[in-house]
Amino acid sequence: MGATIYRGALFVFYMKGFIKSMENKYIDGEEYIDVADIFGENVFNDAVMRQRLPKKTYQKLKETIRLGAQLDVETADVIAHEMKEWAIEKGATHFSHWFQPLNGITAEKHDSFISAPMSSGKVLMSFSGKELIKGEPDASSFPSGGLRATFEARGYTTWDCTSPAFVRQDAAGATLCIPTAFNTYTGEALDQKTPLLRSMEALNDQAIRFLRIFGNTTSKRVIPCVGAEQEYFLVDREMYNARKDLIYTGRTLFGAMPPKGQEMEDHYFGAIKERVASYMRDVNKELWKLGVTAKTQHNEAAPAQHELAPIYEQANVAVDHNQLTMETLKKVAARHNMYCLLHEKPFAGVNGSGKHNNWSLVTDDGINLFDPGKTVHENTQFLLMLCAVLSAVDKHAALLRESAADIGNDHRLGADEAPPAIISVYLGAQLTDVLDQLIDTGTATHSIKRENMDTGVNVLPEFKKDAMDRNRTSPFAFTGNKFEFRMVGSRDSVGEPNIVLNTILAESLSDICDRVEASEDKDAEIHDIIKELASKHERIVFNGNGYSPEWVREAERRGLPNIPSMVEAIPALVSDDSVELFEKFNVFSKAELESRAEIEYEFYAKTINIEARTMVDITRKQIIPSVIEYTTRLANSINQVRSASDKANVDAQEEILVQVSDNLKLAKEKLDNLEKKIPVAKDILETDKRAIYFHDEIMKAMKELREPVDKLEMLVEKNAWPMPSYGDLLFGL
């Protein structure tokens, strides 16, 4: 699929026949990349397995994946041997179970293929089915939220055979990476993958029931598919190394705005700088080799900000690939003497970074259940599915908001650059009109037709406009044949939001199917359910400006939750409704939910603590000494001028000296205040109350310290300031 898409997507590939004839494959000194040749070359994908595995083994594996059954050890042994042989041919010496613990990044332990030495002194290279299926990292050293005590070390990684293994090549050589789930000794999930796979199974079961209601007996599976758009910033590595705040926290804790930000709107979709374009080229090459369908790249709204977007994939594969994408963005940046910032808000005053989670449902025979078709008002199956989504989002709005909760997101949600913290659904004019008809009369008789695009220029081709516009202020928008959840943070796993989306829709479909299956007149029951759900949950639909203060008031009138911060969002994870929901579909146990809430509170407190301590360190060791040195030089200069001439006018110099000294004094006062507040948190034993203290007290003190420091940056001469400025960072590539 990927190779076909890319041949058509990039103009240079139309020259493929000509370039293929060139032996050295170089154009103007640059290596030519044939995506069709390299795509997936480091992936143990279906084509490789079909070629290398015995036919019976291949069929057994495919049947296991299709039915969701367990793989027997004998079959696993055969697969492991061929996987090892293939990996060695790629230069691999080690294998690793690659998993996603609850610390926001991936983890891995490397083992070589070497087995016990033979009498000849040589060694055998082996890899067994048991090693493929199961691994055992130390579970006590990863976040567990109380599921594992420090002395209880055992945990298991288990092969996810639905996500292909891959060989990662870097400075360490080549390593066979096997995507796995990560669980405790007693079976609880310690990762994002396990509950994601559970939620996919739950949604599949209920969606198949849904399809059977409409007479579909041919579709065997319903697969949630995801496309995760990835935003990021690039800064020069040397400048990054000169900023302790970026090194320790991933964001700038101080920084005055430069004369120019993003107000000219000249960066978005602008011509990509050569240094960045070279970086993007290498990123694409790395990702294509790993089977990641990196398709779209462009400059984003803020200076130094960019975006990379893939093609849709099965949800768990998309989550794995997004983790690989983030790793690759950082790794390749180092080669280009740059640093990739994935923090949601690395710079105050310019747009932060998010990760739009595009979500759809597709059957194994290619039916998109979110496709409204050409006559929406007649598509009963779609209308019922749409109402199921509205019901799910409205009922669990707080939980969906929590799934995107992140400390970095606290700086951007609702700040006129990202969706508001209020969950609503954008449907557009066409679907909203159909919904209104259903609410008013119980029947939809028409739908708004697509119109021709009139540009007023004869030479421009005529085409049909989409039936609806886009709304960039909506957190959950219908965009033609998918829903786009726009609240996810740029550095976060898309696992958690998709776990929630899959599970809340599974519940909604289950309730619908229970009613229809129990009814004697199924058509009438479907009609009644559509009208009932449309009427009950129309409050969640909003097509207007989500940035407007009027919407905040209107949302409150509608009874929609407005949850501005992470610490206020976390309780939704362990509410009675959430526990009942997740336990019903075996996605999370109550203990697993409580552990995740504990981890998130701890993460919040630890992160703010690091940021606060970093502010103290920078202010005390860099800013104050630099400003004192500057004021000393300025005072000496004033005295020298006065000594040279009694008539010399030094009013301007004295005014600057007073301004700098006043702000220095204020900065010292705010620094002392922050230093006093930080140790207080140690005495707060409850993790939720500790996190709330950091939110209410420490964040406030940090903001108060930043204000005079940023003013000092504007007063002190540039050469005297101890770190690169925003202007240096944002425009330095």
XYZ file of C-alpha atoms in Angstrom:
733
model
C 0.000 0.000 0.000
C 2.661 2.471 1.064
C 4.813 2.053 -2.041
C 1.859 2.654 -4.366
C 0.833 5.767 -2.486
C 4.271 7.283 -2.471
C 4.924 6.705 -6.156
C 1.879 8.832 -6.854
C 2.500 11.333 -4.081
C 5.939 12.693 -4.954
C 6.720 14.077 -8.393
C 10.277 12.808 -8.453
C 9.047 9.220 -8.624
C 7.585 9.852 -12.085
C 11.220 9.891 -13.158
C 11.711 6.421 -11.748
C 12.396 4.699 -15.063
C 15.078 7.223 -15.975
C 16.699 7.191 -12.558
C 16.688 3.387 -12.385
C 18.951 3.373 -15.413
C 21.566 5.392 -13.562
C 24.020 2.978 -11.965
C 25.084 5.220 -9.103
C 21.549 6.434 -8.249
C 22.754 9.958 -7.539
C 21.153 13.207 -8.684
C 23.254 16.378 -8.412
C 25.417 14.644 -5.828
C 22.464 13.587 -3.650
C 21.570 9.947 -3.192
C 18.267 9.117 -4.866
C 15.759 7.404 -2.572
C 13.540 4.823 -4.225
C 10.744 4.525 -1.674
C 9.293 1.486 -3.435
C 12.585 -0.341 -2.921
C 13.375 0.672 0.654
C 9.893 0.771 2.165
C 9.645 -1.851 4.887
C 13.057 -3.314 4.105
C 13.832 -3.575 7.833
C 10.442 -5.032 8.781
C 9.570 -8.697 9.250
C 6.305 -8.019 7.492
C 3.749 -10.159 5.713
C 5.722 -10.297 2.474
C 8.864 -11.470 4.294
C 6.950 -14.048 6.317
C 5.182 -15.371 3.241
C 8.546 -15.802 1.537
C 10.530 -17.273 4.442
C 8.092 -19.237 6.565
C 6.881 -22.735 5.662
C 3.400 -22.486 4.185
C 1.711 -24.231 7.122
C 3.510 -22.034 9.656
C 2.594 -18.887 7.758
C -1.052 -19.938 7.547
C -1.098 -20.819 11.243
C 0.278 -17.385 12.168
C -2.210 -15.580 9.928
C -5.049 -17.613 11.409
C -3.822 -16.747 14.903
C -3.837 -13.053 14.050
C -7.242 -13.226 12.344
C -8.978 -15.095 15.140
C -7.071 -13.572 18.029
C -6.006 -17.019 19.214
C -2.853 -18.069 21.043
C 0.223 -19.239 19.176
C 1.607 -22.665 20.070
C 5.295 -23.000 20.959
C 6.126 -25.288 18.023
C 4.904 -22.694 15.523
C 6.671 -19.945 17.460
C 9.963 -21.878 17.257
C 9.793 -21.945 13.468
C 8.911 -18.257 13.273
C 11.674 -17.328 15.736
C 14.312 -19.207 13.739
C 13.393 -17.520 10.468
C 13.092 -14.134 12.169
C 16.573 -14.577 13.610
C 18.081 -15.627 10.250
C 16.459 -12.638 8.552
C 17.661 -10.241 11.277
C 21.242 -11.565 11.116
C 21.228 -10.943 7.369
C 20.369 -7.342 8.252
C 23.403 -7.181 10.541
C 21.608 -7.805 13.834
C 23.564 -9.316 16.710
C 20.950 -8.754 19.428
C 17.214 -8.976 19.900
C 15.007 -6.954 22.205
C 11.441 -7.012 23.451
C 10.361 -3.453 22.617
C 7.576 -2.226 24.907
C 5.835 0.902 26.177
C 5.841 1.266 29.973
C 3.881 4.004 31.711
C 6.720 6.547 31.667
C 5.816 7.933 28.245
C 8.717 6.394 26.314
C 9.676 2.975 25.017
C 11.907 0.480 26.807
C 14.090 -2.407 25.731
C 16.619 -4.919 27.036
C 19.089 -6.324 24.500
C 20.144 -9.978 24.406
C 22.538 -11.377 21.837
C 21.703 -14.389 19.709
C 24.727 -16.181 21.200
C 23.979 -19.488 22.898
C 26.323 -21.694 24.970
C 29.819 -22.201 23.477
C 30.551 -25.483 21.694
C 33.573 -27.659 22.457
C 35.282 -26.219 19.387
C 35.234 -22.803 21.013
C 32.682 -21.491 18.527
C 29.191 -20.329 19.503
C 25.792 -21.009 18.000
C 23.405 -18.205 17.130
C 19.955 -19.195 18.283
C 16.563 -17.677 19.031
C 13.747 -19.844 20.333
C 9.990 -19.526 20.203
C 9.979 -19.106 23.967
C 12.369 -16.146 23.694
C 10.182 -14.672 20.968
C 6.938 -15.005 22.911
C 8.074 -14.057 26.409
C 10.619 -11.814 28.077
C 11.220 -10.820 31.686
C 12.271 -7.225 32.457
C 12.341 -5.862 35.990
C 8.785 -4.683 36.679
C 9.656 -2.927 39.939
C 11.775 -0.272 38.227
C 8.987 1.026 36.003
C 5.994 3.124 37.090
C 3.357 0.788 38.535
C 1.242 3.003 40.759
C 1.356 0.476 43.567
C 0.708 -2.627 41.455
C 4.250 -3.814 42.190
C 6.261 -3.273 45.344
C 9.987 -2.587 45.056
C 10.852 -6.086 46.201
C 8.439 -7.643 43.678
C 10.547 -7.517 40.573
C 9.059 -9.960 38.115
C 7.181 -8.725 35.053
C 6.597 -10.160 31.596
C 6.777 -8.882 28.044
C 4.607 -10.774 25.560
C 4.901 -10.726 21.771
C 2.214 -8.762 19.921
C 2.199 -10.758 16.698
C -0.204 -8.276 15.064
C 2.533 -5.602 15.040
C 5.508 -6.655 12.907
C 9.024 -7.025 14.288
C 11.685 -4.756 12.832
C 15.444 -4.260 12.749
C 16.633 -0.918 14.030
C 20.000 0.229 12.726
C 21.985 2.863 14.594
C 25.409 3.548 16.072
C 25.047 0.458 18.276
C 24.696 -1.742 15.214
C 21.494 -3.550 14.314
C 18.932 -4.888 16.787
C 15.893 -7.057 16.172
C 13.017 -5.294 17.968
C 9.906 -7.286 18.829
C 6.806 -5.237 19.773
C 5.457 -6.603 23.037
C 2.951 -6.011 25.812
C 4.192 -5.542 29.384
C 2.383 -7.005 32.397
C 2.960 -7.711 36.063
C 3.590 -11.191 37.440
C -0.075 -11.245 38.452
C -1.336 -10.165 35.029
C -2.106 -6.450 35.385
C -1.160 -4.157 32.527
C 1.917 -1.978 33.038
C 1.845 -0.484 29.564
C -0.297 1.161 26.897
C -0.395 -1.788 24.493
C -2.198 -4.349 26.667
C -5.296 -2.221 27.368
C -5.250 -0.960 23.791
C -5.441 -4.517 22.456
C -8.186 -5.284 24.977
C -10.165 -2.228 23.843
C -9.762 -3.224 20.199
C -11.189 -6.660 20.955
C -14.095 -5.128 22.876
C -14.915 -2.724 20.056
C -14.621 -5.472 17.452
C -17.107 -7.677 19.344
C -19.724 -4.925 19.621
C -19.193 -3.539 16.113
C -19.719 -7.007 14.622
C -23.000 -7.236 16.558
C -23.888 -3.823 15.139
C -23.192 -4.951 11.560
C -25.220 -8.128 11.978
C -28.239 -5.987 12.904
C -28.028 -4.488 9.421
C -27.687 -7.870 7.729
C -23.933 -7.822 7.156
C -22.789 -11.436 7.481
C -19.595 -11.173 5.435
C -17.437 -8.849 7.565
C -15.526 -10.874 10.146
C -13.589 -8.153 11.976
C -13.906 -4.438 12.661
C -10.569 -2.703 13.105
C -10.067 0.728 14.665
C -7.602 2.597 12.477
C -5.534 5.596 13.500
C -3.440 8.262 11.845
C -1.421 10.370 14.300
C -0.155 13.735 13.053
C 3.088 14.627 14.827
C 4.139 18.222 15.516
C 7.614 19.152 16.754
C 10.177 21.952 17.026
C 13.764 21.929 15.796
C 16.518 24.035 17.382
C 20.254 24.211 16.877
C 22.049 21.706 19.107
C 24.659 24.179 20.343
C 21.944 26.593 21.447
C 20.000 23.753 23.061
C 23.080 22.766 25.060
C 23.335 26.336 26.357
C 19.835 26.187 27.871
C 19.566 24.199 31.108
C 15.780 24.486 31.023
C 15.570 22.741 27.659
C 17.997 20.048 28.778
C 16.231 19.265 32.057
C 12.574 19.966 31.237
C 12.126 20.064 27.462
C 10.728 23.600 27.573
C 11.984 27.119 28.143
C 11.226 28.311 31.675
C 12.415 31.838 30.867
C 12.397 33.811 27.661
C 11.257 37.178 26.354
C 9.469 37.302 23.026
C 11.629 38.393 20.066
C 10.570 41.329 17.852
C 8.958 38.864 15.485
C 7.000 35.741 16.372
C 4.418 34.055 14.162
C 2.198 37.094 13.623
C 3.199 37.477 9.957
C 1.894 33.949 9.271
C 4.817 33.371 6.934
C 6.129 30.126 8.408
C 3.050 27.916 8.054
C 3.404 25.852 4.864
C 6.306 28.086 3.856
C 9.326 26.912 1.913
C 11.281 24.481 4.088
C 14.826 25.598 4.891
C 17.531 23.426 3.359
C 18.959 22.333 6.691
C 15.506 21.248 7.855
C 14.665 19.681 4.504
C 17.838 17.591 4.676
C 16.798 16.466 8.142
C 13.276 15.605 6.982
C 14.710 13.602 4.112
C 16.744 11.454 6.494
C 13.782 11.066 8.855
C 11.604 9.843 6.006
C 14.250 7.407 4.853
C 14.621 5.932 8.357
C 10.866 5.668 8.830
C 10.170 4.169 5.415
C 12.712 1.439 6.085
C 10.807 0.666 9.288
C 7.505 0.463 7.436
C 6.172 3.747 8.806
C 4.066 5.435 6.141
C 5.426 8.956 6.604
C 3.521 10.889 3.964
C 3.051 14.583 4.742
C 5.642 17.078 5.972
C 5.435 20.843 6.275
C 6.251 23.897 8.337
C 3.739 24.477 11.132
C 2.388 27.793 12.429
C 5.219 28.777 14.776
C 8.802 29.524 13.712
C 10.967 26.373 13.928
C 7.830 24.203 14.202
C 7.066 21.376 11.775
C 4.711 18.455 11.260
C 4.918 14.896 9.985
C 1.812 12.830 9.247
C 1.439 9.139 8.294
C -1.255 7.112 6.544
C -3.888 5.276 8.579
C -3.006 1.953 10.134
C -4.474 -0.548 12.564
C -4.588 1.206 15.934
C -1.918 -0.790 17.812
C 0.456 -0.619 14.836
C -0.192 3.120 14.531
C 0.659 3.575 18.209
C 3.888 1.591 17.778
C 4.776 3.563 14.668
C 4.137 6.889 16.364
C 6.563 5.899 19.133
C 9.094 4.992 16.443
C 8.438 8.324 14.759
C 9.200 10.277 17.929
C 12.362 8.245 18.525
C 13.479 8.767 14.936
C 12.813 12.515 15.003
C 15.127 12.853 17.997
C 17.785 10.443 16.750
C 18.110 12.003 13.298
C 18.150 15.525 14.740
C 21.359 14.678 16.608
C 23.031 13.685 13.340
C 22.171 17.086 11.882
C 23.496 18.949 14.936
C 19.956 19.862 15.941
C 17.624 18.922 18.756
C 13.992 17.909 18.335
C 11.636 19.309 20.986
C 8.460 17.289 21.470
C 7.185 19.222 24.496
C 3.683 20.621 24.031
C 4.787 24.169 24.866
C 8.549 24.669 24.540
C 8.156 28.433 23.963
C 5.712 30.841 25.578
C 3.986 33.236 23.223
C 3.989 31.029 20.115
C 1.938 28.009 19.146
C 2.603 24.807 21.023
C 2.600 21.313 19.550
C -0.160 18.728 19.529
C -0.852 15.401 17.937
C -4.145 15.089 16.075
C -5.507 11.579 16.486
C -7.509 10.644 13.390
C -9.747 7.680 14.250
C -11.958 5.497 12.081
C -13.481 1.997 11.974
C -12.854 -0.283 9.000
C -13.996 -3.855 8.427
C -11.696 -6.590 7.211
C -13.415 -6.367 3.820
C -12.848 -2.639 3.460
C -16.024 -0.954 4.736
C -15.472 2.329 6.590
C -18.201 2.529 9.226
C -17.743 6.301 9.519
C -18.383 6.903 5.803
C -21.716 8.745 5.431
C -22.099 7.850 1.758
C -23.599 10.071 -0.927
C -27.074 10.319 0.628
C -26.500 10.737 4.334
C -30.163 11.070 5.272
C -30.895 7.612 3.797
C -27.881 5.877 5.373
C -29.504 4.464 8.512
C -26.446 2.430 9.475
C -24.231 5.514 9.425
C -26.778 7.652 11.291
C -27.048 5.072 14.060
C -23.245 4.817 14.244
C -22.995 8.612 14.372
C -25.482 8.755 17.234
C -23.542 6.017 19.015
C -20.405 8.165 18.829
C -22.230 11.271 20.053
C -23.666 9.295 22.963
C -20.259 7.867 23.868
C -18.463 11.233 23.753
C -21.191 13.068 25.661
C -21.475 10.433 28.386
C -17.722 10.144 28.885
C -16.531 13.660 27.988
C -14.507 14.002 31.187
C -12.806 10.643 30.612
C -11.960 11.571 27.022
C -10.541 14.877 28.248
C -8.444 12.962 30.791
C -7.010 10.745 28.063
C -5.303 13.843 26.627
C -4.289 15.274 29.998
C -0.631 16.270 30.118
C 1.365 18.909 31.952
C 2.473 20.409 28.649
C -1.121 20.460 27.427
C -2.055 22.617 30.415
C -0.086 25.398 28.705
C -1.905 25.141 25.365
C -5.473 23.813 25.646
C -7.878 26.710 25.489
C -5.137 29.200 24.643
C -6.351 30.149 21.132
C -3.830 27.801 19.556
C -5.350 24.431 20.423
C -8.833 23.115 21.137
C -10.477 24.329 24.341
C -10.497 22.087 27.392
C -14.243 21.620 26.849
C -15.133 18.491 24.879
C -17.527 19.086 21.992
C -18.142 17.476 18.590
C -18.009 19.324 15.284
C -20.274 17.795 12.627
C -20.455 20.476 9.946
C -23.490 21.869 8.180
C -24.575 18.702 6.370
C -24.622 16.300 9.319
C -25.971 18.918 11.707
C -28.866 19.597 9.328
C -29.668 15.869 9.154
C -29.428 15.616 12.933
C -31.804 18.561 13.359
C -34.325 16.859 11.072
C -34.138 13.684 13.133
C -34.658 15.618 16.363
C -37.557 17.699 14.991
C -39.525 15.058 13.092
C -37.842 11.730 13.764
C -37.050 11.379 10.050
C -34.443 12.930 7.759
C -35.772 13.574 4.246
C -32.842 15.340 2.628
C -29.191 16.258 3.049
C -27.221 19.275 1.863
C -25.657 18.580 -1.526
C -22.066 19.187 -2.443
C -21.677 22.322 -4.531
C -19.228 23.245 -7.265
C -16.266 25.360 -6.224
C -16.555 28.775 -7.879
C -13.216 30.579 -7.918
C -14.245 33.188 -10.487
C -11.299 32.183 -12.684
C -12.164 30.363 -15.917
C -8.818 28.609 -16.343
C -9.005 26.962 -12.915
C -10.626 23.521 -12.937
C -14.085 23.088 -11.453
C -14.569 20.567 -8.672
C -17.038 19.594 -5.980
C -16.539 21.158 -2.564
C -16.682 18.942 0.479
C -20.061 18.796 2.159
C -18.642 20.470 5.264
C -15.941 22.939 6.254
C -13.256 22.259 8.862
C -13.234 23.683 12.382
C -9.744 23.890 13.853
C -11.107 24.972 17.245
C -13.058 21.752 17.775
C -11.487 19.092 20.010
C -13.414 16.261 18.330
C -14.307 16.942 14.728
C -15.926 14.813 12.026
C -13.829 15.295 8.893
C -15.549 13.326 6.143
C -15.072 9.658 7.056
C -13.247 9.855 10.386
C -13.164 11.706 13.671
C -10.186 13.870 14.529
C -9.395 14.086 18.251
C -7.252 17.208 18.346
C -6.398 17.448 22.062
C -3.576 14.890 22.351
C -0.190 16.248 23.406
C 2.730 16.099 20.989
C 4.986 13.918 23.163
C 2.233 11.626 24.472
C 1.430 8.119 23.357
C -1.758 7.964 21.315
C -2.460 4.685 23.092
C -4.498 6.159 25.949
C -6.938 8.268 23.877
C -7.590 5.349 21.557
C -8.167 3.013 24.509
C -10.849 5.425 25.673
C -12.371 5.991 22.227
C -12.575 2.269 21.508
C -14.088 1.420 24.882
C -16.686 4.181 25.113
C -17.910 3.346 21.601
C -18.000 -0.360 22.483
C -20.289 0.481 25.388
C -22.518 2.661 23.234
C -22.826 -0.020 20.532
C -23.467 -2.688 23.165
C -26.393 -0.709 24.589
C -27.817 -0.167 21.106
C -27.445 -3.822 20.111
C -29.080 -4.992 23.338
C -32.170 -2.952 22.529
C -32.402 -3.824 18.849
C -31.760 -7.546 19.338
C -34.499 -7.696 21.969
C -37.033 -5.878 19.788
C -39.630 -7.569 17.608
C -39.649 -4.648 15.168
C -35.971 -3.936 14.629
C -36.450 -1.177 12.030
C -38.803 0.743 14.305
C -36.442 0.297 17.243
C -33.490 1.585 15.219
C -35.569 4.600 14.183
C -36.510 5.313 17.800
C -32.920 4.926 19.033
C -31.574 7.360 16.424
C -34.134 10.022 17.355
C -33.648 9.423 21.079
C -29.846 9.597 20.998
C -29.812 12.571 18.633
C -32.146 14.491 20.959
C -30.423 13.461 24.177
C -26.883 14.191 23.049
C -27.246 17.175 20.712
C -25.728 19.290 23.509
C -22.302 17.865 22.664
C -22.528 19.176 19.066
C -20.957 22.592 18.509
C -19.893 23.974 15.129
C -18.883 27.474 16.208
C -15.741 29.174 17.457
C -14.366 27.152 20.358
C -12.000 30.004 21.246
C -14.777 32.470 22.008
C -15.682 33.355 25.609
C -19.315 32.944 24.580
C -18.725 29.233 24.039
C -17.395 28.833 27.585
C -20.628 30.307 28.909
C -22.754 28.287 26.495
C -20.955 25.048 27.392
C -21.630 25.732 31.064
C -25.303 26.302 30.255
C -25.380 22.966 28.413
C -23.806 21.213 31.379
C -20.593 20.244 29.567
C -17.511 19.790 31.765
C -14.720 22.366 31.515
C -11.530 20.783 32.902
C -8.594 23.171 32.452
C -5.727 21.206 34.032
C -4.269 17.736 34.297
C -4.717 17.473 38.064
C -8.398 18.314 37.661
C -8.773 15.752 34.871
C -7.223 12.718 36.588
C -10.212 11.932 38.880
C -12.278 11.031 35.802
C -10.029 8.003 35.375
C -11.252 6.418 38.617
C -14.837 7.660 38.713
C -17.547 5.061 39.288
C -18.692 5.392 35.669
C -15.157 4.823 34.353
C -14.530 1.807 36.566
C -17.851 0.266 35.523
C -17.150 0.964 31.860
C -13.651 -0.508 31.748
C -14.415 -3.522 33.918
C -17.475 -4.392 31.835
C -15.311 -4.758 28.727
C -12.229 -6.169 30.512
C -10.052 -3.266 29.415
C -8.942 -2.157 32.896
C -9.572 -3.484 36.364
C -10.250 -1.028 39.156
C -6.751 -1.672 40.495
C -5.210 -0.878 37.101
C -7.173 2.381 36.874
C -6.157 3.381 40.371
C -2.530 2.631 39.577
C -2.659 4.821 36.475
C -4.196 7.690 38.415
C -1.435 7.323 41.013
C 1.230 7.347 38.297
C -0.211 10.461 36.688
C -0.340 12.361 39.982
C 3.262 11.336 40.710
C 4.376 12.297 37.223
C 2.767 15.714 37.544
C 4.383 16.452 40.901
C 7.806 15.181 39.847
C 7.754 17.144 36.608
C 6.826 20.455 38.230
C 9.388 19.806 40.957
C 12.123 19.393 38.336
C 10.966 22.546 36.533
C 10.926 24.558 39.760
C 14.367 23.344 40.823
C 15.690 24.122 37.355
C 14.334 27.663 37.589
C 16.088 28.082 40.924
C 19.338 26.705 39.525
C 19.299 28.933 36.431
C 18.287 32.059 38.344
C 20.782 31.648 41.151
C 23.772 30.379 39.164
C 23.379 32.141 35.817
C 20.915 35.010 35.704
C 21.628 36.795 38.990
C 25.454 36.670 38.602
C 25.205 37.875 34.991
C 22.872 40.748 35.877
C 25.038 41.763 38.857
C 28.078 41.829 36.589
C 26.164 43.932 34.058
C 24.894 46.421 36.670
C 28.386 46.687 38.163
C 29.841 47.535 34.759
C 27.019 49.995 34.096
C 27.501 51.701 37.473
C 31.270 51.941 36.926
C 30.675 53.402 33.489
C 28.350 56.037 34.938
C 30.942 56.973 37.564
C 33.687 57.209 34.955
C 31.585 59.529 32.789
C 30.817 61.720 35.782
C 34.491 61.823 36.770
C 35.435 62.928 33.286
C 32.918 65.779 33.213
C 30.651 67.313 35.803
C 28.300 68.420 33.018
C 27.860 64.924 31.508
C 24.226 63.787 31.315
C 23.885 60.204 32.526
C 20.143 60.265 33.203
C 19.433 57.496 30.652
C 22.136 55.242 32.059
C 20.901 55.814 35.598
C 17.304 55.091 34.579
C 18.368 51.784 33.009
C 20.416 50.944 36.097
C 17.408 51.610 38.341
C 15.095 49.485 36.160
C 17.545 46.590 36.084
C 18.227 46.833 39.819
C 14.516 46.962 40.670
C 13.757 43.888 38.580
C 16.803 42.118 39.962
C 15.563 42.776 43.485
C 12.081 41.528 42.560
C 13.539 38.429 40.909
C 15.545 37.695 44.063
C 12.398 38.029 46.193
C 10.422 35.689 43.932
C 13.337 33.255 43.860
C 13.400 33.148 47.659
C 9.646 32.572 47.689
C 9.907 29.653 45.248
C 12.780 28.106 47.198
C 10.703 28.204 50.385
C 7.694 26.555 48.752
C 9.451 23.612 47.082
C 10.401 21.656 50.262
C 6.836 21.897 51.626
C 5.708 19.295 49.076
C 7.825 16.604 50.745
C 5.547 16.642 53.776
C 2.406 16.045 51.682
C 2.055 12.267 51.625
C -1.065 11.833 49.467
C 0.000 11.902 45.814
C -3.150 13.673 44.622
C -2.818 16.435 47.226
C 0.898 16.783 46.448
C 0.118 17.230 42.749
C -2.557 19.804 43.577
C -0.041 21.700 45.735
C 2.424 21.831 42.836
C -0.369 23.044 40.563
C -1.749 25.695 42.912
C 1.365 26.919 44.704
C 4.555 26.017 42.853
C 3.290 26.851 39.364
C 2.096 30.228 40.657
C 5.484 30.939 42.248
C 7.268 29.916 39.042
C 5.149 32.313 37.009
C 5.882 35.129 39.463
C 9.637 34.496 39.160
C 9.547 34.393 35.388
C 7.989 37.846 34.991
C 10.895 39.945 36.348
C 13.482 37.644 34.779
C 11.945 38.077 31.328
C 11.909 41.842 31.875
C 15.593 41.699 32.788
C 16.345 39.949 29.499
C 14.872 42.931 27.667
C 16.903 45.403 29.729
C 20.304 43.739 29.855
C 22.566 43.870 26.808
C 22.536 40.676 24.768
C 26.181 39.771 25.340
C 25.582 39.887 29.084
C 22.605 37.515 29.011
C 23.738 33.985 29.953
C 21.700 31.933 27.470
C 20.408 32.007 23.882
C 17.274 34.079 23.414
C 13.946 33.080 21.861
C 15.053 34.841 18.706
C 18.231 32.746 18.581
C 16.325 29.504 19.127
C 13.332 30.113 16.858
C 15.217 31.653 13.943
C 18.646 30.057 14.393
C 18.442 27.253 11.811
